[in-house]
Coordinates of N, CA, C and O in Angstrom, one line a residue:
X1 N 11.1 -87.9 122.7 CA 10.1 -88.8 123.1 C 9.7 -89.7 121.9 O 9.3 -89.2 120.8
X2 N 9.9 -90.9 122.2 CA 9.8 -91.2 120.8 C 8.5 -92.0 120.9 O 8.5 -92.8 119.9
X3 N 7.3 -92.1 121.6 CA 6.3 -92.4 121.8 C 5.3 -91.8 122.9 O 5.6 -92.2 124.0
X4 N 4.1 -90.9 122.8 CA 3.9 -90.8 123.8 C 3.5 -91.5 124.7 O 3.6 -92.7 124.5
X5 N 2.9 -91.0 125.9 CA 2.8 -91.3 127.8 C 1.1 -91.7 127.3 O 0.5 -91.2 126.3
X6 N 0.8 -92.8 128.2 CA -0.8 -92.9 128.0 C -1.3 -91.5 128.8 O -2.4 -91.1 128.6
X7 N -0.9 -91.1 129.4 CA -1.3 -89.7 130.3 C -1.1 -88.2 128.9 O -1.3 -87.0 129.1
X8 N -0.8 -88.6 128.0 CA -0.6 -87.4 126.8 C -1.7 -88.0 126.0 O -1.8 -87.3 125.0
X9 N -2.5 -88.8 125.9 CA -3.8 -89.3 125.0 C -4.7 -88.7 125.8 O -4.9 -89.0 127.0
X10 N -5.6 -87.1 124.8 CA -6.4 -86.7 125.5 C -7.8 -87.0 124.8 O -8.9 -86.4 125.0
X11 N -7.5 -88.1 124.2 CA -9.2 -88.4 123.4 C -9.0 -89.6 122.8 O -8.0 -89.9 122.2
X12 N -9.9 -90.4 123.1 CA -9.5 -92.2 123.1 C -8.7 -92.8 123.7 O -8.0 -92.4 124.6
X13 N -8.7 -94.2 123.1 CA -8.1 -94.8 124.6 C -6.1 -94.6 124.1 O -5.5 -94.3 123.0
X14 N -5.7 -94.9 125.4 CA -4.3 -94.6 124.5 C -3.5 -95.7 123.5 O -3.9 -96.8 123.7
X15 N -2.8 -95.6 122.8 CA -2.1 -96.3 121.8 C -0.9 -96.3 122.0 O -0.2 -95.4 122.2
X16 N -0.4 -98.4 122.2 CA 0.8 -98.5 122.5 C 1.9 -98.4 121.4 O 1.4 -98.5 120.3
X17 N 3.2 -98.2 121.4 CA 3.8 -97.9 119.9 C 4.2 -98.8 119.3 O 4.3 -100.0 119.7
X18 N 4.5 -98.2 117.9 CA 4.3 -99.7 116.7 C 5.1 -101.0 116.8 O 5.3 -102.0 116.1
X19 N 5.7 -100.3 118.2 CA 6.5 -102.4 118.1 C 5.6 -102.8 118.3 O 5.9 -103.9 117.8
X20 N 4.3 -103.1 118.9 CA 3.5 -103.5 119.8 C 2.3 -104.2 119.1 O 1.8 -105.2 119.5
X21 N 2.0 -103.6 117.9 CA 0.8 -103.4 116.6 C 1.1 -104.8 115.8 O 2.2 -105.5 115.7
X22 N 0.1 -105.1 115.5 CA 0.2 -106.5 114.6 C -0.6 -106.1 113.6 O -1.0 -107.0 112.9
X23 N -1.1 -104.9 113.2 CA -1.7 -104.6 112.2 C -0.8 -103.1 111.8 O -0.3 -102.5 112.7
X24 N -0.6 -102.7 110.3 CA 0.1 -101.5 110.0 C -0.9 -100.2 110.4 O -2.1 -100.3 110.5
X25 N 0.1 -99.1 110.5 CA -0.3 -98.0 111.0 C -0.2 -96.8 110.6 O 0.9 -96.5 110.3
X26 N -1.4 -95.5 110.5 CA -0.9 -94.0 110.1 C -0.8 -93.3 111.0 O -1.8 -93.3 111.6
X27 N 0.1 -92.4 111.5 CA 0.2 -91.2 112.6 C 0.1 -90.1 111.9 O 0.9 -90.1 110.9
X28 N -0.5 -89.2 112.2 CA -0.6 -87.8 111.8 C 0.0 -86.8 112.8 O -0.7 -86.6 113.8
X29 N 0.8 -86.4 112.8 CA 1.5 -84.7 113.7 C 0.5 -83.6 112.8 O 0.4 -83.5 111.6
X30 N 0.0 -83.1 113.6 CA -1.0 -81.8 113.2 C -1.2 -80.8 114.6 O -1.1 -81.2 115.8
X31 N -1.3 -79.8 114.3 CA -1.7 -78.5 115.0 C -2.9 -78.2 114.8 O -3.4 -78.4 113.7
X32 N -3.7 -77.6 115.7 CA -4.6 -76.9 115.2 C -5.0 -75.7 114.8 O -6.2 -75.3 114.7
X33 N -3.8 -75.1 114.7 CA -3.4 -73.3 114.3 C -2.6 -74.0 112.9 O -2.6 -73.2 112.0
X34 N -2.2 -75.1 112.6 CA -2.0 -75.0 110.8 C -3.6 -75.5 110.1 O -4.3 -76.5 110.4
X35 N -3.9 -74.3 109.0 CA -4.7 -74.7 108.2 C -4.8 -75.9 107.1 O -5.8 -76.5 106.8
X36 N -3.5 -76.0 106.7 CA -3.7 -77.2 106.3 C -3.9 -78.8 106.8 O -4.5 -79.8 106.3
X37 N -3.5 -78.6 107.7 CA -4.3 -79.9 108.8 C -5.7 -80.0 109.6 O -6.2 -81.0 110.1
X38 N -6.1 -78.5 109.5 CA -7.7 -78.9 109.8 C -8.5 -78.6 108.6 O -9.7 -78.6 108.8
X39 N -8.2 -78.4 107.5 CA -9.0 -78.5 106.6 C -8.9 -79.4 105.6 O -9.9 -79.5 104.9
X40 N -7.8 -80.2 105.4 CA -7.3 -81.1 104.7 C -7.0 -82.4 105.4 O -7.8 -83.3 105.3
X41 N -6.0 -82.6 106.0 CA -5.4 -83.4 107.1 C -6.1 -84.4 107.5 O -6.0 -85.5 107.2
X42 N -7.3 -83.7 108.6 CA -7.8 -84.4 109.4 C -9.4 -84.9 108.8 O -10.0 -85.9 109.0
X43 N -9.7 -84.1 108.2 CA -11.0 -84.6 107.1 C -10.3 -85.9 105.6 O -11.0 -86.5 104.8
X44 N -8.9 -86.0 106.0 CA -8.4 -87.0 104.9 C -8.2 -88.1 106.6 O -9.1 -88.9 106.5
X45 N -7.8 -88.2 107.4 CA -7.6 -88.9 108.3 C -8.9 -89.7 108.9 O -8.9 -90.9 109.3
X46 N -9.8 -88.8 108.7 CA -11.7 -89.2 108.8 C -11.9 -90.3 107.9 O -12.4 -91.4 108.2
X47 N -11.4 -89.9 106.8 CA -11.7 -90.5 105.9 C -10.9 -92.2 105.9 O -11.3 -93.4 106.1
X48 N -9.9 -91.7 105.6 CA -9.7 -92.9 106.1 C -9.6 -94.1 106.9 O -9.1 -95.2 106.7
X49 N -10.1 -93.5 108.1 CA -10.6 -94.2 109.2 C -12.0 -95.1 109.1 O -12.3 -96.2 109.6
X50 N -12.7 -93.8 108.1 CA -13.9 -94.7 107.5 C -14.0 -95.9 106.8 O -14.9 -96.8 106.9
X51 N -12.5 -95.9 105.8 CA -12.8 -97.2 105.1 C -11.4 -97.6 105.4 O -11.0 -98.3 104.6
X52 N -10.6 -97.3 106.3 CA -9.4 -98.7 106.2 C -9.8 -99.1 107.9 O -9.9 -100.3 108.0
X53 N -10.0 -98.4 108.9 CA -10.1 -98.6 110.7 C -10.3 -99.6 110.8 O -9.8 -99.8 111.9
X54 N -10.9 -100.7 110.4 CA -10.5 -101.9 111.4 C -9.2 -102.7 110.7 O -8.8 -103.7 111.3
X55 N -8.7 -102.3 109.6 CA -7.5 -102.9 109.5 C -6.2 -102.4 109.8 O -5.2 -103.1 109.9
X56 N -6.2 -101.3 109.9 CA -5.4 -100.2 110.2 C -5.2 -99.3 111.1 O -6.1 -98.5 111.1
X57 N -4.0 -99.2 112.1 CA -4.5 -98.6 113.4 C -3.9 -97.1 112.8 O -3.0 -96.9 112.1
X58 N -5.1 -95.8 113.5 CA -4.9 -94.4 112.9 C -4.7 -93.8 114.5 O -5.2 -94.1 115.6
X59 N -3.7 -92.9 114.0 CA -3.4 -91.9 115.6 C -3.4 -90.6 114.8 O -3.1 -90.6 113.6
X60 N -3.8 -89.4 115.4 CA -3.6 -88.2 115.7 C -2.5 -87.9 116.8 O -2.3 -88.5 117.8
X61 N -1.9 -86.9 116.2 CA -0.9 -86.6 117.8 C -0.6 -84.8 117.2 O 0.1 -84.5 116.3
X62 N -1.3 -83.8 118.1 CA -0.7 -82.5 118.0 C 0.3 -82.4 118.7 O 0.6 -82.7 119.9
X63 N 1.0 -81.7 117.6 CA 2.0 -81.1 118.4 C 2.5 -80.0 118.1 O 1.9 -79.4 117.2
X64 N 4.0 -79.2 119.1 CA 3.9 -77.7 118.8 C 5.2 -77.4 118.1 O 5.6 -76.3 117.8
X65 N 5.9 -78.8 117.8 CA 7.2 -78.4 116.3 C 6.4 -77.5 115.6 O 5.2 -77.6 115.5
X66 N 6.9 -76.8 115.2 CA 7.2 -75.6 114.2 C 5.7 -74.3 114.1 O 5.3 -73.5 113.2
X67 N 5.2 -74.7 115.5 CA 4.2 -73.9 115.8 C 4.2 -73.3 117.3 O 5.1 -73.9 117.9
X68 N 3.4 -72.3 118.1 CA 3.9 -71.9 119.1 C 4.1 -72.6 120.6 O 3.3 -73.5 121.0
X69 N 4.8 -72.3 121.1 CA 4.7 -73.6 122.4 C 4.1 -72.7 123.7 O 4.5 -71.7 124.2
X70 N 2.5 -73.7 124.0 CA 1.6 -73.5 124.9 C 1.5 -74.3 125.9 O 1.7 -75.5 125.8
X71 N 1.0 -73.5 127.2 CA 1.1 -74.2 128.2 C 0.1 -75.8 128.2 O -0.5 -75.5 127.2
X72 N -0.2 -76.8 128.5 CA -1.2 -77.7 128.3 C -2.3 -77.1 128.9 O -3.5 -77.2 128.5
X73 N -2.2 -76.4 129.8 CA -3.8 -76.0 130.3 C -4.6 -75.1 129.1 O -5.8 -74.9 128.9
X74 N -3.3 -74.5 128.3 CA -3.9 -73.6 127.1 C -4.3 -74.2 125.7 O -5.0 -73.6 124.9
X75 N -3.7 -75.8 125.6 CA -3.5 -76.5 124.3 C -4.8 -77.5 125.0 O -5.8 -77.3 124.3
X76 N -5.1 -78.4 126.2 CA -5.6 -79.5 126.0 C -6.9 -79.3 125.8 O -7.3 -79.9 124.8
X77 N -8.2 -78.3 126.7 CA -9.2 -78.0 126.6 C -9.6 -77.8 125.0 O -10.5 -78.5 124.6
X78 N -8.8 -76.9 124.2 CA -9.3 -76.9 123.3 C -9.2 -77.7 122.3 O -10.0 -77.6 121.3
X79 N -8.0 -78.5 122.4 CA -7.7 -79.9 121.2 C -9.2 -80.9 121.7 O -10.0 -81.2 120.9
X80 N -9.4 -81.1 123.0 CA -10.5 -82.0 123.1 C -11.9 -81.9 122.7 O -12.7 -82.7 122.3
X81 N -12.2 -80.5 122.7 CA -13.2 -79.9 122.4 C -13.6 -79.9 120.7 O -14.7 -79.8 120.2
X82 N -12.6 -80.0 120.2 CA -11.7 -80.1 118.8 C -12.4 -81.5 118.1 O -13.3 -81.7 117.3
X83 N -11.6 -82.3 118.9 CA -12.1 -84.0 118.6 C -13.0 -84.6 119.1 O -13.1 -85.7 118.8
X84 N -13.9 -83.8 120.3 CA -14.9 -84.8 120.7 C -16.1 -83.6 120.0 O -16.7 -84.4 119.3
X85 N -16.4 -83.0 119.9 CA -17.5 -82.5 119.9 C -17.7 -81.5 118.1 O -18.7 -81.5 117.5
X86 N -16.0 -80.5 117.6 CA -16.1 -80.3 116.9 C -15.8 -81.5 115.5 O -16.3 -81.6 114.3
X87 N -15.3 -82.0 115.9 CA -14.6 -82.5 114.6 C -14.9 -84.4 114.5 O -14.6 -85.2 113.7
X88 N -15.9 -84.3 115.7 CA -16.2 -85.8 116.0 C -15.1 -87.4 116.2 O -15.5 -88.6 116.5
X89 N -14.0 -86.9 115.9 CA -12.5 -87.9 115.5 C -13.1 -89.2 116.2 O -13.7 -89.3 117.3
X90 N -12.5 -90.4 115.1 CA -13.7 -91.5 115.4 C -11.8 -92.5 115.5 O -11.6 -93.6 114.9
X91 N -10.6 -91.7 116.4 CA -9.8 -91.9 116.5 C -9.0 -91.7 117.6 O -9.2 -90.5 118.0
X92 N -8.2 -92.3 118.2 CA -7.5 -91.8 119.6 C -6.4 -90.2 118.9 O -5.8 -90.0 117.8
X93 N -6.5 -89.5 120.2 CA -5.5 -88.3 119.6 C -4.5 -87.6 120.4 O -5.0 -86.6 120.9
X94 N -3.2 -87.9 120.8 CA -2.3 -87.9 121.5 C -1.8 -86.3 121.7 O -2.1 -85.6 120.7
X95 N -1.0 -85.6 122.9 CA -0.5 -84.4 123.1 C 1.0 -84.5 122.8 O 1.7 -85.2 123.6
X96 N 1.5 -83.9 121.7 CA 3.1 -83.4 122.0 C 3.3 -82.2 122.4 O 3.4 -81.4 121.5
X97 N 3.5 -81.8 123.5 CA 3.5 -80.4 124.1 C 4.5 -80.0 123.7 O 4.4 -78.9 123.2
X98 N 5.5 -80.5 123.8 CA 6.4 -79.5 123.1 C 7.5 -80.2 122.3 O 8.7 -80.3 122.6
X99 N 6.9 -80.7 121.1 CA 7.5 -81.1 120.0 C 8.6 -82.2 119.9 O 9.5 -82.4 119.0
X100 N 8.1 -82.8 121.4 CA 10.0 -83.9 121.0 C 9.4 -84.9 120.4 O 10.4 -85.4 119.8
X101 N 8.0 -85.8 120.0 CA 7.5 -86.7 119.5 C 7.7 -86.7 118.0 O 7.9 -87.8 117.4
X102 N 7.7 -85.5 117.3 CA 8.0 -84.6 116.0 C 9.6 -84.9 115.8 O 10.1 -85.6 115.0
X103 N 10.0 -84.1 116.8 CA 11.1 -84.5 116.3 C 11.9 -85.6 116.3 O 12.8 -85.9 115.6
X104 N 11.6 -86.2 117.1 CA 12.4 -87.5 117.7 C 11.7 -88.6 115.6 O 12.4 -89.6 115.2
X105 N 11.0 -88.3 115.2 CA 10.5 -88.9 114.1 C 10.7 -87.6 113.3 O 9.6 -87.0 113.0
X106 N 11.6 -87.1 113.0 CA 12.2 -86.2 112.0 C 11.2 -85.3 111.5 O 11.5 -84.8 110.4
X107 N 9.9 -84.9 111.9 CA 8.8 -84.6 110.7 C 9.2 -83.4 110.2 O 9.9 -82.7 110.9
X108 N 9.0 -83.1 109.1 CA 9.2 -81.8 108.8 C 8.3 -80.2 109.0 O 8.5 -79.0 109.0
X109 N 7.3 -81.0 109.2 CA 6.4 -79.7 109.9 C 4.6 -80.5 110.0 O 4.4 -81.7 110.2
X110 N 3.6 -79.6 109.9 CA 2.6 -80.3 110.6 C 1.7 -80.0 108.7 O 1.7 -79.0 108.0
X111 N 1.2 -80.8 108.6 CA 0.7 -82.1 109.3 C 1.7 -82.9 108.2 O 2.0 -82.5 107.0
X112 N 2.3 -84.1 108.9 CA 3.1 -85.3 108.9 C 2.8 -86.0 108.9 O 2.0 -86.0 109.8
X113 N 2.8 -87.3 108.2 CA 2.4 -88.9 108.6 C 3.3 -89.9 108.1 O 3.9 -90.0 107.0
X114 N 3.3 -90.6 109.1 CA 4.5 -91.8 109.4 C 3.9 -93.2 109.6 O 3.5 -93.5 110.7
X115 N 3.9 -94.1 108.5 CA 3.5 -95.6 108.2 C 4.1 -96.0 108.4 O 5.3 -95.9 108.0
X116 N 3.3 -97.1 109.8 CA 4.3 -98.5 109.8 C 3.9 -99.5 109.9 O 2.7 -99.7 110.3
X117 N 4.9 -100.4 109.5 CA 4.5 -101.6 109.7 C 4.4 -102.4 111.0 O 5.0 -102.1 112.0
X118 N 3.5 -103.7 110.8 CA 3.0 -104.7 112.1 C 4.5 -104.4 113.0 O 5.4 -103.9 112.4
X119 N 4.4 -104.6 114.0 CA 6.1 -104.6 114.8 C 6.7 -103.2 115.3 O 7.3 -102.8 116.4
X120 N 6.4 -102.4 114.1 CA 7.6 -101.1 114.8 C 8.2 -100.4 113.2 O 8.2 -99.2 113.0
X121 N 8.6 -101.3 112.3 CA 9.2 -100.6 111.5 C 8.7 -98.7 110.7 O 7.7 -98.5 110.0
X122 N 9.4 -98.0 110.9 CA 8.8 -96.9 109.8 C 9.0 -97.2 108.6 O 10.1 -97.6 108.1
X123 N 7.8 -97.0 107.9 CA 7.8 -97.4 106.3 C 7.8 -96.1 105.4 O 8.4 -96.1 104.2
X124 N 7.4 -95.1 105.8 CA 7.1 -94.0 104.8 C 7.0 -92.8 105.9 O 6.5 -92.6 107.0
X125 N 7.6 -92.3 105.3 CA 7.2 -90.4 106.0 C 6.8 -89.4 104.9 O 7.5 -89.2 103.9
X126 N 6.0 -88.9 105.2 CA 5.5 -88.1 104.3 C 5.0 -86.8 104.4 O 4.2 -86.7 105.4
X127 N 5.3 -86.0 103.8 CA 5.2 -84.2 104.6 C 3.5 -83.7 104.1 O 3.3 -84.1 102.9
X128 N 2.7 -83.2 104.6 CA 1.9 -82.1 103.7 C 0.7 -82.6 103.8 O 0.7 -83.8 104.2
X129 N -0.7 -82.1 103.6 CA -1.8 -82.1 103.1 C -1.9 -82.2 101.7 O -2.9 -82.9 101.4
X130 N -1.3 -81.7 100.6 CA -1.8 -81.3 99.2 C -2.3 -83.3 98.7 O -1.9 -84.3 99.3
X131 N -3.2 -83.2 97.5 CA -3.1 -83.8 96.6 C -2.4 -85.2 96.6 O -2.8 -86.4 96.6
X132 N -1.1 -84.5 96.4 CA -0.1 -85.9 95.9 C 0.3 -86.5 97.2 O 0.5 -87.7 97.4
X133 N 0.3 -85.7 98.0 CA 0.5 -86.6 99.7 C -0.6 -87.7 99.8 O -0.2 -88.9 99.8
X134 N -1.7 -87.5 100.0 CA -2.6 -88.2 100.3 C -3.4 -89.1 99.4 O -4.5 -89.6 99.7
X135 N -2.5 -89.4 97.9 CA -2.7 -90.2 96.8 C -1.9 -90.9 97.6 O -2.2 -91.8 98.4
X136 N -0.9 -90.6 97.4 CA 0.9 -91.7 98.3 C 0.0 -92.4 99.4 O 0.2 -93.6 99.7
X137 N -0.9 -91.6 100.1 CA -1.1 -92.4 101.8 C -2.2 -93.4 101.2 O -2.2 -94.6 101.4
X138 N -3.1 -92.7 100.2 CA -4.1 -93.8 99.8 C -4.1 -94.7 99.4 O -4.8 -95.6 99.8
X139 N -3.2 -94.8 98.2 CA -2.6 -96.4 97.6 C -1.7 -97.1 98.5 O -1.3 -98.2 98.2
X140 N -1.2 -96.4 99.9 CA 0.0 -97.2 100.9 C -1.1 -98.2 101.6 O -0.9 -99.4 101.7
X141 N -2.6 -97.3 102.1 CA -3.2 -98.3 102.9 C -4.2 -98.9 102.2 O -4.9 -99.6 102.8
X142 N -4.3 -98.7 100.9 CA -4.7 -100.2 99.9 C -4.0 -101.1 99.9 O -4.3 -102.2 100.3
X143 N -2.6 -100.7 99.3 CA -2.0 -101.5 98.8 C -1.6 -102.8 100.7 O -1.3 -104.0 100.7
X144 N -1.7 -102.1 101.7 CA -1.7 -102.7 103.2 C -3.2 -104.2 103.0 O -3.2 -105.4 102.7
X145 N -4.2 -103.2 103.2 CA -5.8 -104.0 102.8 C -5.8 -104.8 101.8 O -6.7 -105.6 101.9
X146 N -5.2 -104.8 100.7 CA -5.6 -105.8 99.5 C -4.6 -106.5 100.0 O -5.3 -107.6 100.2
X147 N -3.3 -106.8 100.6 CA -2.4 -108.0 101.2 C -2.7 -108.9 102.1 O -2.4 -110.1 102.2
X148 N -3.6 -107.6 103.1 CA -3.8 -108.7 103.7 C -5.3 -109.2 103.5 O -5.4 -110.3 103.9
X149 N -5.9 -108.8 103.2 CA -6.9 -109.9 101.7 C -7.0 -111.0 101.5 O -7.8 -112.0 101.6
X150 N -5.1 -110.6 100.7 CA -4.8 -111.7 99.3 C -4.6 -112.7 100.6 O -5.2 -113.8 100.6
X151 N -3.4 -112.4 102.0 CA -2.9 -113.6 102.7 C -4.0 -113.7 103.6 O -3.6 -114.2 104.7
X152 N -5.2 -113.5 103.7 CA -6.5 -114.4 104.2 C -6.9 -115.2 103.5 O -7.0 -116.3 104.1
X153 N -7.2 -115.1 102.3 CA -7.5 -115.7 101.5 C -6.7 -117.1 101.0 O -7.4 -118.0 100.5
X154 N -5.7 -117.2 101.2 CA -4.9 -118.3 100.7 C -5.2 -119.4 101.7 O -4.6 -120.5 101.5

C-alpha cells in the first residue's frame, strides 16, 4: 500500500499522497505499544506541528510492521481515543493494519519518518526517536520554512 484509503484515516480529515501536496511533508509510522513513539515521537510530532503546521503538512500513521498484528476492531477504538482525547493530536492519523504502508516505504521499524517534498518526491528517511533523529527532522523543516521565506520574500 503505498498510500493509505481515506476509509484508514481514523482521526482528521484524510490526507492525499505527496504527489498531491504543494507544500513539503513529515509522516510518522508509530505504534502505540512502542515506547519510544509515545513518549518521544509523538510529543516531538506535537511539537512540531506547533511551529512548522501551516507550512508543513504532518501525518501520523500506525502501524503493525514489526509489532503485533490486531484485528482493527482491537487497534481502532483505542488509537482514536489515543489522539482525540488522550494525546489531543492537533494532526490527521492514518491505520496501517497490517504493515504494508511500512513497508511498501522500507521503514525500519516504528517510529519512522519520511520527508517529502511538494509533488511526491521522498527526501529523507529516518529511523528512531533519540536525540540525533529529531535534530536531523528539525533543521530538515527549518531549513523547508526559512526557503520558503527567503522565495516569498523575493
Amino acid at each position: 500500500m503505498e498510500w493509505p484509503e481515506s476509509g484508514d484515516f481514523v482521526h482528521g480529515l484524510p490526507v492525499p499522497p505527496p504527489s498531491g501536496w504543494i507544500r513539503p511533508g513529515l509522516v510518522m509510522t508509530f505504534n502505540l505499544e512502542c515506547p519510544g513513539c509515545v513518549s518521544r515521537g509523538i510529543p516531538f510530532l506535537k511539537r512540531l506541528h506547533a511551529e512548522f503546521g501551516e507550512q508543513v503538512q504532518l501525518l501520523g500513521v500506525h502501524t503493525s510492521f514489526g509489532h503485533r498484528l490486531l484485528a482493527r476492531e482491537d487497534v481502532e477504538p483505542t488509537l482514536v481515543r489515543f489522539a482525540r482525547t488522550y494525546a489531543k493530536l492537533p494532526f490527521p492519523v492514518a491505520l496501517d493494519l497490517r504493515g504494508e504502508f511500512a513497508r511498501y516505504w522500507h521503514t525500519e521499524g516504528t517510529p519512522h519518518w519520511l520527508a517529502f517534498a511538494p509533488g511526491g518526491p521522498l527526501l529523507r528517511s529516518v529511523y528512531g526517536s533519540q536525540e540525533n533523529a529529531q535534530t536531523r527532522l528539525q533543521y530538515l523543516l527549518e531549513e523547508w520554512v526559512g526557503g520558503a521565506r527567503g522565495e516569498a520574500g523575493r
